[in-house]
Coordinates of C-alpha atoms in Angstrom, one line a residue:
R223 CA -12.8 -192.8 51.2
E224 CA -9.8 -190.6 51.7
P225 CA -10.1 -187.3 49.9
A226 CA -8.1 -186.9 46.7
S227 CA -5.0 -184.8 46.7
F228 CA -5.2 -181.4 45.0
V229 CA -3.2 -182.6 42.0
R230 CA -5.3 -185.7 41.5
A231 CA -8.5 -183.7 41.8
L232 CA -7.3 -181.2 39.3
A233 CA -6.3 -183.9 36.9
A234 CA -9.8 -185.6 37.3
L235 CA -11.5 -182.3 36.7
R236 CA -9.5 -181.7 33.5
R237 CA -10.4 -185.2 32.2
E238 CA -14.0 -184.6 33.0
R239 CA -14.0 -181.3 31.1
R240 CA -12.4 -182.9 28.1
R241 CA -14.9 -185.7 28.1
R242 CA -17.9 -183.5 28.2
A243 CA -16.4 -180.6 26.3
L244 CA -18.8 -177.9 25.2
P245 CA -17.6 -176.6 21.8
M246 CA -17.0 -172.9 22.3
A247 CA -15.1 -170.3 20.4
R248 CA -12.0 -168.9 22.0
I249 CA -11.7 -165.1 22.7
E250 CA -8.3 -163.6 22.7
T251 CA -7.4 -159.9 22.7
S252 CA -4.4 -157.6 23.0
S253 CA -5.2 -157.0 26.7
A254 CA -4.2 -159.5 29.4
L255 CA -6.9 -158.0 31.6
V256 CA -9.7 -158.5 29.0
D257 CA -8.5 -162.0 28.3
E258 CA -8.7 -162.8 32.1
I259 CA -12.2 -161.4 32.3
F260 CA -13.4 -163.5 29.3
A261 CA -11.6 -166.6 30.6
R262 CA -13.5 -166.2 33.9
A263 CA -16.9 -165.7 32.1
L264 CA -16.4 -168.8 29.9
A265 CA -15.1 -170.9 32.8
D266 CA -18.3 -169.9 34.7
L267 CA -20.5 -170.9 31.8
R268 CA -18.7 -174.3 31.6
M269 CA -19.1 -174.7 35.4
L270 CA -22.8 -174.1 35.3
V271 CA -23.6 -176.2 32.2
T272 CA -24.9 -179.6 33.4
D273 CA -25.3 -182.8 31.4
T274 CA -28.9 -183.9 31.3
P275 CA -30.5 -186.9 29.5
H276 CA -31.5 -184.5 26.7
G277 CA -28.3 -182.5 26.3
P278 CA -26.3 -179.8 28.1
Y279 CA -28.2 -177.1 30.0
P280 CA -26.9 -174.0 31.8
Y281 CA -28.1 -174.1 35.4
A282 CA -29.2 -170.6 36.4
G283 CA -26.8 -169.6 39.2
V284 CA -25.1 -170.5 42.5
P285 CA -26.3 -170.7 45.2
W286 CA -30.0 -169.9 44.9
F287 CA -30.8 -171.1 41.4
S288 CA -28.7 -174.2 40.7
T289 CA -31.2 -176.0 38.6
V290 CA -33.1 -175.8 35.3
F291 CA -34.9 -172.4 34.6
G292 CA -36.6 -172.1 31.3
R293 CA -36.2 -168.3 30.9
D294 CA -32.6 -168.2 32.1
G295 CA -31.5 -171.1 29.9
S296 CA -33.1 -169.6 26.8
I297 CA -31.6 -166.2 27.4
T298 CA -28.1 -167.6 28.1
A299 CA -28.3 -169.6 24.9
L300 CA -29.4 -166.5 22.9
E301 CA -26.5 -164.6 24.4
T302 CA -24.0 -167.3 23.4
L303 CA -25.4 -168.4 20.0
W304 CA -22.4 -167.1 18.1
L305 CA -20.0 -168.6 20.6
A306 CA -21.4 -172.0 21.6
P307 CA -24.4 -173.0 19.4
R308 CA -24.4 -176.6 20.9
L309 CA -25.6 -175.1 24.1
G310 CA -28.7 -173.7 22.4
E311 CA -29.5 -177.1 21.0
G312 CA -29.3 -178.6 24.5
V313 CA -31.6 -175.9 25.9
L314 CA -34.2 -176.5 23.2
E315 CA -34.1 -180.3 23.7
V316 CA -34.5 -180.0 27.5
L317 CA -37.3 -177.5 27.3
A318 CA -39.2 -179.5 24.7
A319 CA -38.9 -182.6 26.8
T320 CA -40.3 -180.9 29.9
Q321 CA -43.0 -178.9 28.1
A322 CA -46.4 -179.0 29.9
R323 CA -48.9 -181.5 28.4
A324 CA -52.0 -180.8 30.5
V325 CA -53.8 -178.1 32.6
D326 CA -52.6 -178.2 36.2
P327 CA -53.5 -175.0 38.1
A328 CA -51.3 -176.0 41.1
R329 CA -48.3 -175.7 38.9
D330 CA -49.5 -172.9 36.6
A331 CA -49.3 -175.4 33.8
E332 CA -51.1 -175.5 30.5
P333 CA -50.5 -177.5 27.3
G334 CA -47.6 -176.2 25.4
K335 CA -46.2 -174.0 28.1
I336 CA -42.5 -174.0 28.8
L337 CA -41.0 -174.8 32.2
H338 CA -40.2 -172.0 34.6
E339 CA -38.1 -174.1 37.0
A340 CA -37.6 -177.6 38.3
R341 CA -36.6 -178.4 41.9
S342 CA -35.9 -181.7 43.6
G343 CA -35.5 -180.8 47.2
E344 CA -37.6 -182.0 50.1
L345 CA -40.3 -179.3 50.0
A346 CA -40.8 -179.9 46.3
R347 CA -41.0 -183.7 46.6
L348 CA -43.5 -183.4 49.4
G349 CA -45.7 -180.9 47.5
E350 CA -45.2 -178.1 50.0
V351 CA -44.0 -175.8 47.2
P352 CA -45.1 -176.2 43.5
F353 CA -41.6 -176.0 42.1
A354 CA -40.9 -179.7 41.4
R355 CA -42.0 -178.7 37.9
Y356 CA -43.4 -175.2 37.9
Y357 CA -44.6 -173.3 34.8
G358 CA -45.2 -169.8 36.2
S359 CA -43.3 -167.9 33.5
V360 CA -45.2 -165.9 30.9
D361 CA -42.0 -165.3 28.8
A362 CA -40.3 -168.7 28.7
T363 CA -42.7 -170.0 26.0
P364 CA -42.2 -167.3 23.4
L365 CA -38.5 -167.2 24.3
F366 CA -38.3 -171.0 23.4
V367 CA -39.7 -170.3 19.9
L368 CA -37.5 -167.2 19.5
L369 CA -34.4 -169.3 20.5
A370 CA -35.3 -172.0 18.0
G371 CA -35.6 -169.5 15.1
R372 CA -32.3 -167.7 15.9
W373 CA -30.5 -171.0 16.7
H374 CA -31.5 -172.2 13.2
R375 CA -30.2 -169.0 11.6
R376 CA -26.9 -169.7 13.4
T377 CA -26.7 -173.5 12.5
G378 CA -28.9 -174.2 9.5
D379 CA -29.9 -177.5 11.2
D380 CA -33.2 -178.4 9.5
A381 CA -33.3 -181.9 11.0
T382 CA -33.3 -180.7 14.6
I383 CA -36.0 -178.1 13.9
A384 CA -38.1 -180.8 12.2
R385 CA -37.7 -183.0 15.3
L386 CA -38.7 -180.1 17.6
W387 CA -41.5 -178.9 15.3
P388 CA -44.4 -180.5 17.4
A389 CA -43.1 -178.8 20.6
L390 CA -42.8 -175.4 18.7
L391 CA -46.4 -175.8 17.4
A392 CA -47.6 -176.6 20.9
A393 CA -45.8 -173.5 22.2
L394 CA -47.4 -171.3 19.6
E395 CA -50.8 -172.7 20.4
W396 CA -50.2 -171.8 24.0
I397 CA -49.4 -168.3 23.0
E398 CA -52.6 -168.0 21.1
R399 CA -55.0 -169.9 23.3
F400 CA -53.8 -169.6 26.9
G401 CA -51.3 -166.7 26.8
D402 CA -54.0 -164.4 25.4
G403 CA -56.8 -165.3 27.6
D404 CA -59.0 -162.3 26.9
G405 CA -58.4 -162.2 23.1
D406 CA -57.0 -158.7 23.0
G407 CA -53.9 -159.7 21.0
F408 CA -51.5 -159.3 23.9
V409 CA -50.1 -162.1 26.1
E410 CA -50.8 -161.7 29.8
Y411 CA -50.2 -163.5 33.0
A412 CA -52.2 -164.1 36.2
R413 CA -51.1 -166.9 38.6
R414 CA -53.5 -169.8 39.0
S415 CA -51.7 -171.3 42.0
E416 CA -51.9 -169.3 45.3
R417 CA -48.4 -170.6 46.2
G418 CA -47.0 -169.6 42.8
L419 CA -45.3 -166.4 41.7
V420 CA -47.3 -163.2 41.7
H421 CA -45.3 -161.7 38.8
Q422 CA -44.2 -164.0 36.1
G423 CA -41.9 -162.0 33.9
W424 CA -38.1 -161.8 34.5
K425 CA -38.7 -159.1 37.2
D426 CA -40.7 -161.4 39.4
S427 CA -40.4 -159.5 42.8
E428 CA -43.8 -158.8 44.3
D429 CA -43.2 -155.0 44.0
A430 CA -41.7 -155.0 40.4
I431 CA -44.8 -154.1 38.3
F432 CA -46.4 -150.8 39.3
H433 CA -48.0 -147.6 38.0
A434 CA -46.4 -144.2 37.9
D435 CA -47.7 -143.3 41.4
G436 CA -46.2 -146.5 42.8
R437 CA -49.5 -148.4 43.1
P438 CA -49.1 -152.1 42.3
A439 CA -50.5 -153.3 39.0
E440 CA -53.5 -155.7 39.2
G441 CA -53.6 -158.6 36.8
P442 CA -53.9 -160.0 34.3
I443 CA -50.7 -158.1 33.2
A444 CA -49.3 -157.7 29.7
L445 CA -45.6 -156.9 30.0
V446 CA -43.8 -154.9 27.4
E447 CA -40.9 -157.3 26.9
V448 CA -43.3 -160.3 26.6
Q449 CA -45.0 -158.7 23.6
A450 CA -41.6 -158.2 22.0
Y451 CA -40.7 -161.9 22.5
V452 CA -44.1 -162.9 21.1
H453 CA -43.6 -160.7 18.0
A454 CA -40.2 -162.3 17.5
A455 CA -41.6 -165.8 18.1
W456 CA -44.3 -165.3 15.3
T457 CA -41.6 -163.9 13.0
E458 CA -39.1 -166.7 13.6
A459 CA -41.8 -169.4 13.4
A460 CA -43.0 -168.0 10.0
R461 CA -39.5 -168.3 8.6
L462 CA -39.1 -171.9 9.9
A463 CA -42.5 -172.8 8.5
E464 CA -41.4 -171.6 5.1
R465 CA -38.3 -173.7 5.4
L466 CA -40.4 -176.8 6.2
G467 CA -42.8 -176.0 3.3
E468 CA -45.7 -174.9 5.4
H469 CA -46.5 -171.8 3.5
E470 CA -50.0 -171.1 4.7
R471 CA -48.9 -171.2 8.3
A472 CA -46.0 -168.9 7.5
A473 CA -48.3 -166.3 5.9
D474 CA -50.7 -166.5 8.9
W475 CA -47.9 -166.1 11.4
R476 CA -46.3 -163.2 9.6
A477 CA -49.7 -161.5 9.6
R478 CA -50.0 -162.1 13.4
A479 CA -46.6 -160.4 13.9
R480 CA -47.6 -157.4 11.8
A481 CA -50.9 -157.0 13.7
L482 CA -49.1 -157.3 17.0
A483 CA -46.6 -154.6 16.0
E484 CA -49.5 -152.2 15.1
R485 CA -51.3 -152.9 18.4
F486 CA -48.1 -152.6 20.4
E487 CA -47.2 -149.1 19.0
A488 CA -50.8 -147.9 19.6
R489 CA -51.1 -149.2 23.2
F490 CA -47.7 -149.2 24.8
W491 CA -45.9 -146.1 23.5
S492 CA -46.0 -143.0 25.6
D493 CA -44.9 -139.6 24.3
E494 CA -44.8 -138.3 27.8
L495 CA -42.3 -140.9 28.9
G496 CA -40.4 -141.0 25.6
C497 CA -40.6 -144.8 26.2
Y498 CA -42.8 -147.8 26.0
A499 CA -44.9 -148.4 29.1
L500 CA -43.8 -151.2 31.5
A501 CA -47.1 -153.1 31.1
L502 CA -50.8 -153.0 30.7
D503 CA -52.8 -153.9 33.8
G504 CA -56.0 -155.9 34.0
A505 CA -58.1 -152.9 33.1
K506 CA -55.7 -152.2 30.1
R507 CA -54.3 -149.1 31.8
P508 CA -50.7 -148.6 30.9
C509 CA -48.1 -148.7 33.7
L510 CA -46.4 -145.4 32.8
V511 CA -42.9 -146.2 34.2
R512 CA -39.6 -145.9 32.5
T513 CA -37.9 -149.3 32.8
S514 CA -35.2 -151.3 31.1
N515 CA -38.0 -153.7 30.0
A516 CA -38.7 -151.3 27.1
G517 CA -35.2 -151.9 25.7
H518 CA -36.2 -155.5 24.9
A519 CA -38.4 -154.2 22.2
L520 CA -35.2 -153.4 20.3
L521 CA -33.9 -157.0 20.8
A522 CA -37.0 -158.3 19.1
D523 CA -37.1 -155.7 16.2
L524 CA -40.5 -154.5 17.5
A525 CA -39.9 -150.8 17.9
S526 CA -40.5 -148.4 15.0
A527 CA -37.4 -146.7 13.8
E528 CA -38.3 -143.2 15.1
R529 CA -39.3 -144.5 18.5
A530 CA -36.2 -146.7 18.7
G531 CA -34.1 -143.5 18.4
R532 CA -35.9 -141.8 21.3
L533 CA -35.7 -145.0 23.4
A534 CA -32.0 -145.3 22.7
E535 CA -31.4 -141.7 23.7
L536 CA -33.3 -142.3 27.0
L537 CA -31.6 -145.6 27.8
M538 CA -28.2 -144.0 27.4
S539 CA -29.1 -140.9 29.5
P540 CA -28.0 -140.6 33.2
R541 CA -31.4 -141.7 34.3
F542 CA -30.7 -145.2 33.1
F543 CA -27.0 -145.5 32.4
T544 CA -24.9 -145.6 35.6
G545 CA -21.5 -146.0 33.9
W546 CA -21.6 -149.7 34.8
G547 CA -24.8 -150.7 33.0
I548 CA -28.5 -150.0 32.5
R549 CA -30.7 -149.6 35.6
T550 CA -33.8 -151.8 35.7
V551 CA -35.9 -148.7 36.7
A552 CA -34.9 -145.1 35.7
E553 CA -33.7 -142.8 38.4
G554 CA -36.7 -140.6 39.6
E555 CA -39.4 -143.2 39.1
A556 CA -41.9 -143.9 41.9
R557 CA -40.3 -147.1 43.2
Y558 CA -36.7 -146.4 42.2
V559 CA -34.2 -147.6 44.8
P560 CA -30.7 -148.4 43.6
I561 CA -30.3 -151.2 46.2
S562 CA -33.5 -153.0 45.3
Y563 CA -33.6 -156.3 43.5
H564 CA -35.5 -155.2 40.5
N565 CA -36.3 -151.5 40.9
G566 CA -33.1 -149.7 40.2
S567 CA -30.3 -152.2 40.3
V568 CA -28.2 -153.2 37.3
W569 CA -28.4 -156.7 35.9
P570 CA -25.5 -157.5 33.4
H571 CA -27.7 -159.8 31.2
D572 CA -30.3 -157.0 30.9
T573 CA -27.7 -154.5 29.9
A574 CA -26.3 -157.0 27.3
L575 CA -29.8 -157.5 25.8
V576 CA -30.3 -153.8 25.6
A577 CA -26.8 -153.5 23.9
T578 CA -27.9 -156.3 21.4
G579 CA -31.1 -154.4 20.6
L580 CA -29.2 -151.1 20.1
S581 CA -26.8 -152.8 17.8
R582 CA -29.6 -154.3 15.8
Y583 CA -31.0 -150.8 15.2
G584 CA -27.6 -149.4 14.2
Y585 CA -26.7 -147.6 17.5
T586 CA -23.3 -149.2 17.6
E587 CA -21.5 -146.5 19.6
A588 CA -24.1 -147.0 22.4
A589 CA -23.6 -150.8 22.3
V590 CA -19.8 -150.3 22.6
R591 CA -20.3 -148.0 25.6
L592 CA -22.4 -150.7 27.3
F593 CA -19.8 -153.4 26.5
E594 CA -17.0 -151.3 27.9
A595 CA -19.1 -150.6 31.0
L596 CA -19.6 -154.3 31.6
L597 CA -15.9 -155.0 31.1
D598 CA -15.1 -152.3 33.6
A599 CA -17.6 -153.7 36.1
A600 CA -16.0 -157.2 35.8
A601 CA -12.5 -155.7 36.2
H602 CA -13.6 -154.2 39.5
S603 CA -15.4 -157.3 40.7
E604 CA -14.1 -160.2 42.8
L605 CA -12.4 -162.9 40.6
R606 CA -13.2 -160.7 37.5
R607 CA -16.7 -162.2 37.6
L608 CA -20.0 -160.4 36.7
P609 CA -22.5 -161.3 39.4
E610 CA -26.3 -161.7 38.9
L611 CA -26.7 -158.0 39.7
F612 CA -25.2 -155.0 41.5
C613 CA -26.6 -151.8 42.9
G614 CA -27.6 -149.0 40.6
F615 CA -25.5 -146.2 42.0
R616 CA -23.8 -143.9 39.6
R617 CA -20.1 -144.6 38.8
R618 CA -17.6 -142.8 41.0
P619 CA -13.9 -142.2 40.3
G620 CA -11.7 -144.8 41.9
A621 CA -14.6 -147.1 43.1
G622 CA -16.2 -150.2 41.6
P623 CA -19.9 -151.0 41.4
T624 CA -21.6 -151.5 44.8
P625 CA -22.2 -155.2 45.3
Y626 CA -25.7 -156.6 45.9
P627 CA -25.1 -158.8 49.0
S628 CA -27.2 -161.9 48.1
A629 CA -26.6 -161.9 44.3
C630 CA -25.8 -165.3 42.7
S631 CA -22.2 -165.5 41.7
P632 CA -21.6 -167.1 39.2
Q633 CA -24.9 -166.6 37.3
A634 CA -25.3 -168.1 33.8
W635 CA -26.9 -165.2 32.0
A636 CA -24.5 -162.7 33.7
A637 CA -21.5 -164.8 32.6
A638 CA -23.0 -164.8 29.1
A639 CA -23.5 -161.1 29.1
L640 CA -20.0 -160.3 28.1
P641 CA -19.9 -162.5 25.0
A642 CA -23.3 -161.1 24.1
A643 CA -22.2 -157.5 24.6
L644 CA -19.0 -158.2 22.6
A645 CA -21.1 -159.5 19.7
A646 CA -23.3 -156.4 19.9
A647 CA -20.2 -154.1 19.8
L648 CA -18.7 -155.9 16.9
G649 CA -22.0 -156.3 15.0
L650 CA -21.7 -160.1 14.8

């Protein structure tokens, strides 16, 4: 067929957007520049949201991750709950529908586990890579439960939670049975497929989890942020169980959350670092490295008040805060390199989650500084768009953030970082 003219293509696009409109709050300010930045962020979100048989889902990013990712979808939905709760419902429905039902070591799958990613390319169809449906994420399952609880707080939709209840129960059973394989009360990962991911948290580069001297951590590995998500999952599940009249389960899950908080403070906190350790390795030795992962304990209300204060001070110090956002690894740590993917770069979604946690603990001024930093980074970026990540160099007068050459742009959880940071700054 002859290609459509620009005007006809634009009209068709507008019709399609109206037909599959994603209900979303409008953001208007007294600044034309800020309005432009938010218009770009929300347009990117709409662009990446794809209709599935189970509801709308934000594909992770263009060009490398244009498909369903469980972790990315859940975090994007959490970032935009106040803005577009319908997106959270779609994410929950898709992840419940693709939840693992059986043990399959080749795909790192176990009953109740939530999808890491789904691919439909030639290598996946031929079984050359395990990613047709791959479950090698240790955090996607607790994030699914956390999202369900906070989505319900936002919407009050009891009927949808009741429909999703079997999937939520299966996810919680996975946390208890498979996630904590050695029974020490922490959720760990160790890949079962030789072709799968070595590291299965959000920092999944092969060099991302290490000890203070730079040695790689040997598994099974218990990540700091995963324990935070699990704590929030038990807490949110207990509240939902009360809502559904399952009071014994609610009491049991609250007790689990309290016990995890006690173990976490005892095993992960380091006075020397002024921070929670990055992880515990297979021998239960802490990885004594200052990383942004520790800030996720604030997001999940897991940190004690006194230690939250020390952590907030550290995260906003020059070792972490570049003026554009929070580094993934603090300046001066063993593997710190500002141009690395996970060991010193700045990821907007990570900064926004830290801002959300700081706001939850009452550190509003710090949250506002992070919101302003992300706004400034977007203002200096091409098309006013926050990319997946940028390099972790300190801010310099008259220069923008240093681009990371192969970053996805747009990226769903980066586009959602600005609405999340705005909510943190305003205390929404």
